[in-house]
């Protein structure tokens, strides 16, 4: 093993010993009970069970009355609005049939919400996006709460959906869980053309019709968007954590192989229940080694910055205290091995064609950057994920793939990386701690020192750009009151085109914010997820127009260059919106989340570290307690 990877894993285990032990004790007790009692529904009273099987087909009803066949929950994020999730419309019927053939009975246990960040960018709905992760986790828990099930099939792809599903599943850690992906849409408009078209539109050089035509050629059919943002980062991490079947990640929808993998997942979940020969509870799959494997792979691929929060939140659900310090240590030794848009011009289909996950995982294993000794849904050992799926006689079989990358412009071995360290860096300084994604940032733009231009909302910067107020000058745009406690930490991706325009004009510009920039953040240097946030009195709330800011992604420093005494003497400027101003698009329903949200570096969530939960009725975070609140009468909010 790489020495740093091993040391980070050991520190993670030591730091998490008490909470992880308590979590495993709880899930272990449930696992022992599951092995001893037979199918979960065996413990239900007659009336309870009758309710649970009332709507089943006669055959399934007969099977569920007995205690021989395991029950499998299907939890889906299907909707027609998300191209990535539209293929899930037909999955339940296929999964039920395949589970039945494998000797189990599957029921659709519940749906979870799935909002599209691509639609809500720059809109009020984006202020619900990060909180939707917690809603999805709770909805998953509701789906699994009926004590009817011995395993779960989780259907989700995008952004907050996969982390939410996994957080919910980890609170039922004795149950096996397999993620069933839908795959990316075929490649559309080349990414270089799309990015240039967006900048032309931002400059007013093309109209809405031309812009919409270009976007529609990029996002054109069922399947995941093909750029390497949060959705596809989710898929990569689920595979390297052993929660997908090997090679399932980037197979396109509507293909025979995709259908075969869907059926294979259904059959596999039956075999890994407590009543099969290979019991694989998700609590044991998601351990310290699996989380380090996920972090390494995120860094090696220059994946979504959102996962600097999601991985922390997922770890907490498993009783593990993952820190940004761990990511920073790994970042220094993990090389950047892929170039996928926005870190290059290729998309995930090109990555798949170059060798995909099998080539990537195989090389990272061979260089000691991944732990091989982990439990996965495919069996013990990450070596299973060197194999790729193929169809033979209508059945999926896995064959080991040892061939190296076939396209070194897209995927490289660790011995010949794009850069010696990863594409994501952690920053710290007198402004706090932040994340910077540098895999798409040119070397000459990775260090900037310039006066601050302070805005309390992204719309203010956009208006300044359109008015020409940002032309012909260097500056660091400071966008504050965008953190989880202020307004739900929306992605600020609409800032990328105008800032990129200014960068291309030769200006030196950068962004510093306590908000997010999404998995699609590109060539503009940015320090994001700044913690502590402005709404909590963080130093970003003290910045004034003209203050010199230095962002140095090479050394990991982020500072305001004024005397410490002057900074300490300042009081915050600006403020987050009050509850009575958060009305519209359902935002008023999420007041309790805003008050309970933890800082970005702790996952920006509202749930306690599993195994270290606080009192019933309060959200806890690092020992701080916040009343969970109740919803007030509309128009008369009183701290709901």
Coordinates of C-alpha atoms in Angstrom, one line a residue:
X1 CA 0.0 0.0 0.0
X2 CA 1.0 3.6 -0.6
X3 CA 2.3 4.8 2.8
X4 CA 0.1 7.9 2.9
X5 CA -3.0 6.0 1.9
X6 CA -2.3 3.5 4.7
X7 CA -1.7 6.2 7.3
X8 CA -4.8 8.1 6.4
X9 CA -6.8 4.9 6.7
X10 CA -5.3 4.1 10.1
X11 CA -6.0 7.7 11.4
X12 CA -9.6 7.4 10.2
X13 CA -10.1 4.2 12.0
X14 CA -8.5 5.5 15.2
X15 CA -10.5 8.7 15.1
X16 CA -13.8 6.8 14.5
X17 CA -13.3 3.9 16.9
X18 CA -16.0 4.8 19.4
X19 CA -18.7 5.8 16.9
X20 CA -17.9 3.1 14.4
X21 CA -17.9 0.4 17.2
X22 CA -21.3 1.7 18.4
X23 CA -22.7 1.7 14.9
X24 CA -21.5 -1.8 14.1
X25 CA -22.9 -3.0 17.5
X26 CA -26.3 -1.8 16.5
X27 CA -26.3 -3.1 13.0
X28 CA -24.6 -6.3 14.1
X29 CA -27.4 -7.0 16.5
X30 CA -29.9 -6.5 13.7
X31 CA -27.8 -8.8 11.5
X32 CA -27.8 -11.6 14.0
X33 CA -31.5 -11.3 14.5
X34 CA -31.9 -11.5 10.7
X35 CA -29.9 -14.7 10.4
X36 CA -31.8 -16.3 13.3
X37 CA -35.4 -15.5 12.5
X38 CA -35.5 -16.0 8.7
X39 CA -37.1 -13.4 6.5
X40 CA -37.8 -10.1 8.2
X41 CA -41.5 -10.4 7.7
X42 CA -41.5 -13.5 9.9
X43 CA -41.6 -11.3 13.0
X44 CA -44.7 -9.4 11.8
X45 CA -48.1 -10.0 13.3
X46 CA -50.8 -11.4 11.1
X47 CA -52.5 -8.1 10.6
X48 CA -49.2 -6.4 9.8
X49 CA -48.2 -9.0 7.2
X50 CA -51.7 -9.0 5.7
X51 CA -51.4 -5.2 5.1
X52 CA -47.9 -5.7 3.5
X53 CA -49.0 -8.4 1.0
X54 CA -52.6 -7.3 0.3
X55 CA -51.9 -5.9 -3.2
X56 CA -49.4 -8.6 -4.3
X57 CA -50.1 -11.1 -7.1
X58 CA -51.4 -14.4 -6.0
X59 CA -48.1 -16.1 -6.5
X60 CA -46.1 -13.5 -4.6
X61 CA -48.7 -13.4 -1.9
X62 CA -48.4 -17.1 -1.3
X63 CA -44.6 -16.8 -1.2
X64 CA -44.7 -13.9 1.3
X65 CA -47.0 -15.8 3.6
X66 CA -44.2 -18.4 4.0
X67 CA -40.8 -18.0 5.5
X68 CA -38.6 -19.4 2.8
X69 CA -38.0 -16.6 0.3
X70 CA -36.2 -13.3 1.1
X71 CA -38.0 -10.0 0.5
X72 CA -36.3 -7.3 -1.5
X73 CA -37.2 -3.6 -1.4
X74 CA -37.0 -1.5 -4.6
X75 CA -36.4 2.2 -3.8
X76 CA -36.4 4.4 -6.8
X77 CA -35.8 8.0 -7.8
X78 CA -37.6 7.6 -11.1
X79 CA -39.2 10.6 -12.7
X80 CA -39.6 11.7 -16.3
X81 CA -38.0 15.1 -15.8
X82 CA -34.5 13.8 -15.2
X83 CA -33.0 12.2 -18.2
X84 CA -30.8 10.1 -16.0
X85 CA -33.8 8.7 -14.1
X86 CA -36.3 8.3 -16.9
X87 CA -35.0 4.8 -17.8
X88 CA -36.1 3.6 -14.3
X89 CA -39.7 3.7 -15.4
X90 CA -39.5 0.1 -16.6
X91 CA -37.0 -1.2 -14.0
X92 CA -39.4 -2.3 -11.2
X93 CA -41.2 -4.9 -13.4
X94 CA -37.8 -6.3 -14.7
X95 CA -36.3 -6.4 -11.2
X96 CA -39.4 -8.1 -9.7
X97 CA -39.2 -10.8 -12.4
X98 CA -35.5 -11.3 -11.9
X99 CA -35.7 -11.5 -8.1
X100 CA -38.5 -14.0 -8.4
X101 CA -36.4 -16.2 -10.7
X102 CA -33.5 -16.0 -8.2
X103 CA -35.8 -17.2 -5.4
X104 CA -36.9 -14.0 -3.7
X105 CA -39.9 -11.6 -3.8
X106 CA -39.4 -7.9 -4.7
X107 CA -41.8 -5.1 -3.8
X108 CA -41.6 -1.5 -4.8
X109 CA -41.1 -0.1 -1.3
X110 CA -41.0 3.6 -2.0
X111 CA -40.0 6.5 -4.2
X112 CA -37.6 9.3 -3.2
X113 CA -37.6 12.8 -4.6
X114 CA -35.1 13.6 -7.4
X115 CA -34.6 17.2 -8.4
X116 CA -32.4 18.2 -11.4
X117 CA -29.7 20.7 -10.6
X118 CA -29.4 21.4 -14.3
X119 CA -32.9 22.8 -14.3
X120 CA -32.7 24.7 -11.1
X121 CA -29.3 26.4 -11.7
X122 CA -29.7 30.1 -10.8
X123 CA -33.3 29.6 -9.7
X124 CA -34.9 29.5 -6.3
X125 CA -35.3 25.8 -6.4
X126 CA -31.5 25.4 -6.3
X127 CA -31.7 26.5 -2.7
X128 CA -33.5 23.2 -1.8
X129 CA -31.0 21.1 -3.7
X130 CA -28.5 20.2 -1.0
X131 CA -31.2 19.7 1.6
X132 CA -32.9 17.2 -0.8
X133 CA -30.1 14.8 0.2
X134 CA -31.4 14.7 3.7
X135 CA -35.0 14.4 2.5
X136 CA -34.0 11.5 0.3
X137 CA -32.2 9.8 3.1
X138 CA -35.3 10.1 5.3
X139 CA -37.5 8.9 2.5
X140 CA -35.3 5.9 2.0
X141 CA -35.6 5.2 5.7
X142 CA -39.4 5.3 5.5
X143 CA -39.3 2.9 2.5
X144 CA -37.2 0.4 4.5
X145 CA -39.0 0.9 7.8
X146 CA -41.7 -1.7 7.4
X147 CA -39.6 -4.8 8.5
X148 CA -40.7 -6.5 5.3
X149 CA -37.3 -6.7 3.6
X150 CA -34.0 -8.6 3.6
X151 CA -32.2 -6.5 1.0
X152 CA -32.6 -3.5 -1.2
X153 CA -32.1 -2.4 -4.8
X154 CA -31.5 1.4 -4.9
X155 CA -32.3 3.2 -8.1
X156 CA -30.6 6.6 -8.4
X157 CA -27.9 8.3 -10.3
X158 CA -27.6 12.1 -9.9
X159 CA -26.2 14.7 -7.5
X160 CA -27.8 14.5 -4.0
X161 CA -29.8 11.4 -4.9
X162 CA -27.1 8.7 -4.6
X163 CA -25.6 10.1 -1.4
X164 CA -29.2 10.4 0.1
X165 CA -30.1 6.8 -0.8
X166 CA -26.8 5.5 0.6
X167 CA -27.2 7.5 3.9
X168 CA -30.7 6.1 4.3
X169 CA -29.6 2.6 3.5
X170 CA -26.7 2.8 6.0
X171 CA -29.2 3.4 8.8
X172 CA -30.5 -0.1 7.9
X173 CA -26.9 -1.3 7.8
X174 CA -27.8 -5.0 8.3
X175 CA -29.5 -5.1 4.9
X176 CA -27.5 -5.7 1.8
X177 CA -27.9 -2.9 -0.8
X178 CA -27.0 -2.8 -4.4
X179 CA -27.2 0.4 -6.5
X180 CA -28.7 -0.2 -10.0
X181 CA -27.5 2.5 -12.4
X182 CA -29.1 3.5 -15.7
X183 CA -26.0 4.6 -17.6
X184 CA -25.1 7.7 -19.5
X185 CA -26.8 9.0 -22.7
X186 CA -24.8 8.7 -25.9
X187 CA -22.4 11.5 -26.6
X188 CA -23.9 14.6 -28.1
X189 CA -22.6 18.1 -29.0
X190 CA -18.8 18.2 -28.3
X191 CA -18.1 19.7 -24.9
X192 CA -15.7 22.3 -26.4
X193 CA -18.4 23.6 -28.7
X194 CA -20.9 23.7 -25.8
X195 CA -18.6 25.7 -23.5
X196 CA -17.8 28.2 -26.3
X197 CA -21.5 28.6 -27.1
X198 CA -22.3 29.4 -23.5
X199 CA -19.7 32.1 -23.5
X200 CA -21.0 33.6 -26.7
X201 CA -24.5 33.7 -25.2
X202 CA -23.1 35.3 -22.0
X203 CA -21.5 38.0 -24.2
X204 CA -24.8 38.6 -26.1
X205 CA -23.3 37.4 -29.4
X206 CA -25.9 34.7 -30.0
X207 CA -29.6 34.6 -29.1
X208 CA -31.7 32.3 -26.9
X209 CA -32.8 30.1 -29.9
X210 CA -29.2 29.2 -30.9
X211 CA -28.3 28.6 -27.2
X212 CA -31.2 26.3 -26.7
X213 CA -30.4 24.4 -29.9
X214 CA -26.9 23.8 -28.6
X215 CA -28.0 22.7 -25.1
X216 CA -30.6 20.4 -26.6
X217 CA -27.9 18.7 -28.7
X218 CA -25.9 18.2 -25.5
X219 CA -28.8 16.9 -23.4
X220 CA -30.7 14.9 -25.9
X221 CA -32.0 11.5 -24.8
X222 CA -32.6 9.2 -21.7
X223 CA -29.5 8.7 -19.6
X224 CA -27.1 10.6 -17.5
X225 CA -25.5 13.8 -18.8
X226 CA -22.2 12.8 -20.2
X227 CA -19.9 15.4 -18.6
X228 CA -18.0 14.4 -15.5
X229 CA -20.0 16.2 -12.9
X230 CA -21.6 15.0 -9.6
X231 CA -23.9 12.5 -11.2
X232 CA -21.1 10.6 -13.0
X233 CA -18.8 11.0 -10.0
X234 CA -21.5 9.3 -8.0
X235 CA -21.4 6.4 -10.3
X236 CA -17.6 6.1 -10.2
X237 CA -17.6 6.1 -6.4
X238 CA -20.4 3.6 -6.1
X239 CA -18.4 1.2 -8.2
X240 CA -15.1 1.6 -6.4
X241 CA -16.9 1.3 -3.1
X242 CA -18.3 -2.1 -4.2
X243 CA -21.9 -1.1 -4.4
X244 CA -22.4 -1.6 -8.1
X245 CA -21.9 -4.8 -9.9
X246 CA -18.4 -4.6 -11.6
X247 CA -18.5 -2.6 -14.8
X248 CA -22.1 -1.5 -14.4
X249 CA -21.3 2.2 -14.2
X250 CA -21.1 3.5 -17.8
X251 CA -23.1 1.1 -20.0
X252 CA -25.6 3.1 -22.0
X253 CA -29.4 2.8 -21.4
X254 CA -31.5 0.7 -23.8
X255 CA -28.7 -1.8 -24.6
X256 CA -28.9 -5.5 -24.1
X257 CA -25.9 -5.3 -21.7
X258 CA -27.6 -2.6 -19.6
X259 CA -30.7 -4.8 -19.4
X260 CA -28.6 -7.8 -18.5
X261 CA -26.8 -5.9 -15.7
X262 CA -30.1 -4.8 -14.3
X263 CA -31.3 -8.4 -14.1
X264 CA -28.0 -9.5 -12.7
X265 CA -28.2 -7.0 -9.8
X266 CA -31.6 -8.4 -8.9
X267 CA -30.3 -11.9 -8.8
X268 CA -27.2 -10.9 -6.9
X269 CA -29.1 -9.2 -4.1
X270 CA -31.0 -12.3 -3.3
X271 CA -27.8 -14.3 -2.9
X272 CA -26.2 -11.8 -0.5
X273 CA -29.2 -11.6 2.0
X274 CA -28.8 -13.0 5.4
X275 CA -30.5 -16.2 4.1
X276 CA -28.1 -16.7 1.3
X277 CA -24.5 -18.1 1.2
X278 CA -22.8 -14.7 0.9
X279 CA -24.4 -12.4 3.4
X280 CA -23.1 -8.9 2.6
X281 CA -24.7 -6.2 4.9
X282 CA -24.1 -2.7 3.6
X283 CA -22.7 -1.7 7.0
X284 CA -19.7 -3.9 6.3
X285 CA -19.2 -2.8 2.7
X286 CA -19.0 0.9 3.6
X287 CA -16.0 0.8 6.0
X288 CA -12.9 2.9 6.4
X289 CA -11.1 1.3 3.6
X290 CA -14.0 1.6 1.2
X291 CA -14.3 5.3 2.0
X292 CA -10.5 5.9 1.4
X293 CA -10.9 4.0 -1.9
X294 CA -13.7 6.4 -2.8
X295 CA -11.7 9.5 -1.8
X296 CA -8.6 8.3 -3.8
X297 CA -10.7 7.6 -6.9
X298 CA -12.5 11.0 -6.6
X299 CA -9.1 12.7 -6.5
X300 CA -7.5 10.6 -9.2
X301 CA -10.4 11.4 -11.6
X302 CA -10.7 15.1 -10.7
X303 CA -14.3 14.4 -9.8
X304 CA -17.0 16.6 -8.4
X305 CA -16.2 19.0 -5.5
X306 CA -19.6 18.2 -4.1
X307 CA -18.2 14.9 -2.9
X308 CA -15.9 16.7 -0.5
X309 CA -19.2 17.1 1.5
X310 CA -21.1 14.0 0.4
X311 CA -18.3 11.6 1.3
X312 CA -18.1 13.2 4.7
X313 CA -21.9 12.8 5.2
X314 CA -21.9 9.2 3.9
X315 CA -19.0 8.3 6.3
X316 CA -20.9 9.8 9.2
X317 CA -23.9 7.6 8.4
X318 CA -21.6 4.6 8.8
X319 CA -20.1 5.9 12.1
X320 CA -16.9 7.1 10.5
X321 CA -15.5 10.6 11.0
X322 CA -13.9 11.6 7.6
X323 CA -12.3 15.0 7.6
X324 CA -11.1 17.4 4.9
X325 CA -7.6 16.8 6.4
X326 CA -7.8 13.3 5.2
X327 CA -8.7 14.5 1.7
X328 CA -5.9 17.0 1.8
X329 CA -3.3 14.3 2.7
X330 CA -4.5 12.0 0.0
X331 CA -4.6 14.8 -2.6
X332 CA -0.9 15.3 -2.2
X333 CA 0.0 11.7 -3.3
X334 CA -2.8 10.7 -5.6
X335 CA -2.0 11.5 -9.3
X336 CA -4.6 12.9 -11.8
X337 CA -5.3 10.1 -14.2
X338 CA -8.3 11.2 -16.3
X339 CA -9.3 14.1 -18.5
X340 CA -13.1 14.4 -18.7
X341 CA -15.1 17.5 -19.2
X342 CA -14.9 20.0 -17.6
X343 CA -11.3 18.8 -17.0
X344 CA -10.8 18.0 -20.6
X345 CA -12.9 17.7 -23.8
X346 CA -13.7 13.9 -23.5
X347 CA -16.9 12.7 -21.9
X348 CA -17.6 9.6 -19.8
X349 CA -18.4 7.5 -23.0
X350 CA -14.9 8.3 -24.2
X351 CA -13.5 7.2 -20.8
X352 CA -15.5 4.0 -21.0
X353 CA -14.1 3.3 -24.5
X354 CA -10.6 4.0 -23.3
X355 CA -10.8 1.2 -20.7
X356 CA -13.1 2.7 -18.1
X357 CA -13.4 1.6 -14.5
X358 CA -11.6 -1.7 -15.1
X359 CA -8.4 0.0 -16.3
X360 CA -8.6 2.7 -13.7
X361 CA -9.2 0.4 -10.7
X362 CA -6.7 -2.1 -11.9
X363 CA -4.0 0.5 -12.2
X364 CA -4.8 2.1 -8.8
X365 CA -4.7 -1.3 -7.2
X366 CA -1.4 -2.2 -8.9
X367 CA 0.2 1.0 -7.6
X368 CA -1.0 0.5 -4.0
X369 CA -3.4 3.5 -4.0
X370 CA -6.5 1.4 -3.4
X371 CA -7.3 -1.2 -0.7
X372 CA -7.9 -4.6 -2.3
X373 CA -9.1 -6.2 1.0
X374 CA -12.6 -4.9 1.1
X375 CA -16.1 -6.5 1.0
X376 CA -18.2 -5.7 -2.1
X377 CA -21.5 -6.8 -3.4
X378 CA -19.6 -8.9 -5.9
X379 CA -17.6 -10.7 -3.2
X380 CA -14.6 -10.2 -1.0
X381 CA -11.8 -8.2 -2.7
X382 CA -11.8 -5.2 -5.0
X383 CA -10.0 -7.4 -7.5
X384 CA -13.5 -8.4 -8.7
X385 CA -13.7 -4.9 -10.3
X386 CA -10.9 -5.6 -12.6
X387 CA -13.4 -7.6 -14.6
X388 CA -15.9 -6.2 -17.1
X389 CA -19.3 -7.5 -18.1
X390 CA -20.1 -9.1 -21.4
X391 CA -23.1 -10.9 -22.8
X392 CA -22.8 -14.5 -23.7
X393 CA -25.8 -16.5 -24.7
X394 CA -28.0 -13.8 -23.3
X395 CA -26.4 -13.9 -19.8
X396 CA -23.9 -11.5 -18.3
X397 CA -20.5 -12.9 -17.6
X398 CA -17.4 -11.1 -16.2
X399 CA -14.0 -11.4 -17.7
X400 CA -10.8 -9.9 -16.3
X401 CA -9.5 -7.0 -18.3
X402 CA -5.8 -6.3 -18.1
X403 CA -5.4 -4.2 -21.2
X404 CA -4.1 -0.6 -20.5
X405 CA -5.9 2.5 -21.6
X406 CA -6.4 2.8 -25.3
X407 CA -6.6 6.6 -25.2
X408 CA -3.9 8.4 -23.2
X409 CA -5.6 11.8 -23.8
X410 CA -8.5 10.5 -21.6
X411 CA -7.1 7.9 -19.2
X412 CA -3.6 7.4 -18.1
X413 CA -1.7 5.0 -15.8
X414 CA -0.4 6.2 -12.5
X415 CA 3.2 5.9 -13.9
X416 CA 2.3 8.5 -16.6
X417 CA -0.3 10.8 -15.0
X418 CA -1.6 14.1 -16.2
X419 CA -0.2 15.6 -13.0
X420 CA 1.6 14.1 -10.0
X421 CA -1.1 15.2 -7.6
X422 CA -4.9 15.3 -7.8
X423 CA -7.3 17.7 -9.4
X424 CA -8.9 18.8 -6.0
X425 CA -7.0 20.7 -3.4
X426 CA -7.9 21.9 0.1
X427 CA -7.2 25.5 1.0
X428 CA -6.7 27.2 4.4
X429 CA -5.8 30.6 5.7
X430 CA -7.2 33.5 7.6
X431 CA -10.5 33.4 5.5
X432 CA -11.1 29.8 6.7
X433 CA -11.0 26.5 4.8
X434 CA -12.1 25.8 1.3
X435 CA -12.0 23.5 -1.7
X436 CA -10.4 24.2 -5.0
X437 CA -10.8 22.1 -8.2
X438 CA -7.7 22.8 -10.3
X439 CA -7.8 19.9 -12.8
X440 CA -9.2 22.3 -15.5
X441 CA -7.4 25.4 -14.3
X442 CA -4.3 26.5 -16.3
X443 CA -1.1 26.6 -14.3
X444 CA -0.8 30.4 -14.8
X445 CA -4.2 30.9 -13.2
X446 CA -3.7 28.8 -10.1
X447 CA -2.3 31.7 -8.1
X448 CA -4.0 35.1 -8.1
X449 CA -3.7 38.1 -5.9
X450 CA -6.2 40.9 -6.6
X451 CA -8.7 43.2 -5.0
X452 CA -12.0 41.8 -3.8
X453 CA -15.3 42.6 -5.4
X454 CA -18.0 41.6 -2.8
X455 CA -21.5 40.4 -3.6
X456 CA -24.1 39.0 -1.4
X457 CA -25.9 37.2 -4.2
X458 CA -24.9 35.7 -7.6
X459 CA -27.5 37.9 -9.4
X460 CA -25.5 41.0 -8.3
X461 CA -22.4 39.7 -10.0
X462 CA -24.3 38.8 -13.2
X463 CA -25.9 42.3 -13.3
X464 CA -22.4 43.9 -12.8
X465 CA -21.1 41.8 -15.7
X466 CA -23.9 42.7 -18.0
X467 CA -23.4 46.4 -17.1
X468 CA -19.7 46.2 -18.0
X469 CA -18.7 47.0 -14.5
X470 CA -16.2 44.1 -14.3
X471 CA -14.4 44.8 -17.6
X472 CA -10.6 45.6 -17.9
X473 CA -9.6 44.8 -14.3
X474 CA -8.3 42.0 -12.2
X475 CA -10.4 41.0 -9.2
X476 CA -11.5 38.2 -6.9
X477 CA -15.2 37.9 -6.8
X478 CA -16.4 37.2 -3.2
X479 CA -19.9 35.7 -3.1
X480 CA -21.1 35.3 0.4
X481 CA -24.2 34.2 2.4
X482 CA -24.4 31.2 0.1
X483 CA -23.6 28.5 2.7
X484 CA -25.8 25.7 4.1
X485 CA -27.1 27.8 7.0
X486 CA -27.7 30.9 4.9
X487 CA -29.7 29.6 1.9
X488 CA -29.0 25.9 1.4
X489 CA -25.7 26.3 -0.4
X490 CA -26.9 26.6 -4.0
X491 CA -24.6 25.8 -6.8
X492 CA -23.4 29.0 -8.5
X493 CA -22.6 27.4 -11.9
X494 CA -24.2 30.3 -13.8
X495 CA -21.2 32.4 -12.8
X496 CA -18.9 30.2 -14.9
X497 CA -19.6 31.6 -18.3
X498 CA -19.2 35.3 -17.5
X499 CA -16.1 34.8 -15.4
X500 CA -14.7 32.6 -18.2
X501 CA -15.4 35.3 -20.7
X502 CA -13.3 37.8 -18.5
X503 CA -10.6 35.2 -18.1
X504 CA -10.4 34.8 -21.9
X505 CA -10.1 38.5 -22.3
X506 CA -6.9 38.4 -20.4
X507 CA -8.2 39.6 -17.0
X508 CA -7.0 37.8 -13.9
X509 CA -10.2 36.7 -12.0
X510 CA -11.2 34.2 -9.4
X511 CA -14.1 33.3 -7.2
X512 CA -14.2 32.9 -3.4
X513 CA -17.5 31.7 -1.9
X514 CA -19.2 29.8 0.9
X515 CA -21.5 28.4 -1.8
X516 CA -20.9 25.6 -4.3
X517 CA -19.8 25.6 -7.9
X518 CA -21.0 22.1 -8.8
X519 CA -19.3 19.1 -10.5
X520 CA -19.3 21.2 -13.6
X521 CA -16.9 23.9 -12.3
X522 CA -14.2 24.4 -14.9
X523 CA -11.3 26.7 -15.8
X524 CA -12.1 29.6 -13.5
X525 CA -9.9 29.5 -10.3
X526 CA -12.3 29.2 -7.4
X527 CA -12.2 28.6 -3.6
X528 CA -15.6 27.2 -2.7
X529 CA -17.4 25.6 0.3
X530 CA -15.6 28.2 2.4
X531 CA -16.0 27.4 6.1
X532 CA -17.0 28.9 8.4
X533 CA -19.7 30.5 6.2
X534 CA -20.8 34.2 6.4
X535 CA -24.1 33.4 8.1
X536 CA -22.1 31.9 11.0
X537 CA -19.9 35.0 11.3
X538 CA -17.0 33.5 9.2
X539 CA -14.3 35.9 8.1
X540 CA -15.8 36.1 4.6
X541 CA -18.5 38.3 6.1
X542 CA -15.8 40.8 7.0
X543 CA -14.4 41.3 3.5
X544 CA -14.8 44.7 2.0
X545 CA -14.5 45.9 -1.6
X546 CA -10.9 46.5 -2.5
X547 CA -9.4 44.2 0.1
X548 CA -6.4 42.3 -1.4
X549 CA -7.2 38.5 -1.6
X550 CA -4.6 35.9 -2.4
X551 CA -5.7 32.5 -3.7
X552 CA -2.8 30.1 -4.1
X553 CA -4.0 26.6 -5.2
X554 CA -0.4 25.4 -5.4
X555 CA 0.5 25.9 -1.8
X556 CA -3.1 25.5 -0.5
X557 CA -3.4 29.0 0.9
X558 CA -6.4 31.4 1.0
X559 CA -5.9 34.8 2.7
X560 CA -7.1 38.3 3.0
X561 CA -3.9 40.4 3.0
X562 CA -4.7 42.9 5.7
X563 CA -3.4 43.1 9.3
X564 CA -4.9 40.6 11.7
X565 CA -5.9 43.3 14.1
X566 CA -7.8 45.2 11.4
X567 CA -9.7 42.0 10.4
X568 CA -10.4 41.2 14.1
X569 CA -11.8 44.7 14.6
X570 CA -14.3 44.4 11.8
X571 CA -18.0 43.4 12.2
X572 CA -19.9 41.4 9.6
X573 CA -21.5 43.2 6.6
X574 CA -24.6 41.9 4.9
X575 CA -26.8 39.2 6.2
X576 CA -28.7 36.1 5.2
X577 CA -32.4 36.3 4.5
X578 CA -34.7 36.0 7.4
X579 CA -37.3 33.2 7.6
X580 CA -40.1 35.5 6.6
X581 CA -38.2 36.4 3.4
X582 CA -37.8 32.7 2.5
X583 CA -41.2 32.4 0.9
X584 CA -41.8 30.8 -2.5
X585 CA -40.7 27.6 -4.3
X586 CA -41.3 25.7 -1.0
X587 CA -38.2 27.3 0.6
X588 CA -40.3 28.2 3.7
X589 CA -40.6 24.4 4.4
X590 CA -36.9 24.1 4.9
X591 CA -36.3 26.6 7.7
X592 CA -35.5 23.8 10.2
X593 CA -32.8 22.5 7.8
X594 CA -31.2 25.9 7.5
X595 CA -30.9 26.2 11.2
X596 CA -29.7 22.7 11.8
X597 CA -27.2 22.4 8.9
X598 CA -23.6 21.7 9.8
X599 CA -20.6 23.4 8.1
X600 CA -19.5 22.3 4.7
X601 CA -16.3 20.6 6.0
X602 CA -18.5 18.4 8.1
X603 CA -20.8 17.4 5.3
X604 CA -23.3 20.3 5.5
X605 CA -25.9 17.9 6.8
X606 CA -28.4 17.8 9.7
X607 CA -27.8 14.3 11.0
X608 CA -25.5 13.2 13.8
X609 CA -22.5 11.0 13.4
X610 CA -24.0 7.4 13.6
X611 CA -23.0 5.8 16.9
X612 CA -22.8 9.2 18.6
X613 CA -26.4 10.5 18.3
X614 CA -27.7 13.1 20.7
X615 CA -31.0 13.3 22.5
X616 CA -34.2 12.4 20.7
X617 CA -35.9 15.4 19.1
X618 CA -32.8 17.4 18.3
X619 CA -30.4 17.5 15.4
X620 CA -26.9 17.3 16.7
X621 CA -23.6 18.2 15.1
X622 CA -20.2 18.1 16.8
X623 CA -22.0 18.3 20.2
X624 CA -24.0 21.3 19.3
X625 CA -27.7 20.9 19.7
X626 CA -30.4 22.6 17.7
X627 CA -34.1 22.1 18.3
X628 CA -35.6 20.2 15.3
X629 CA -38.6 22.5 15.3
X630 CA -42.0 22.1 13.9
X631 CA -43.7 23.6 10.9
X632 CA -45.7 26.8 11.8
X633 CA -48.9 28.1 10.4
X634 CA -48.1 29.7 7.0
X635 CA -47.7 33.4 7.4
X636 CA -47.0 33.0 11.1
X637 CA -43.6 31.3 11.2
X638 CA -42.1 31.3 14.7
X639 CA -38.8 29.6 14.2
X640 CA -40.1 26.4 12.5

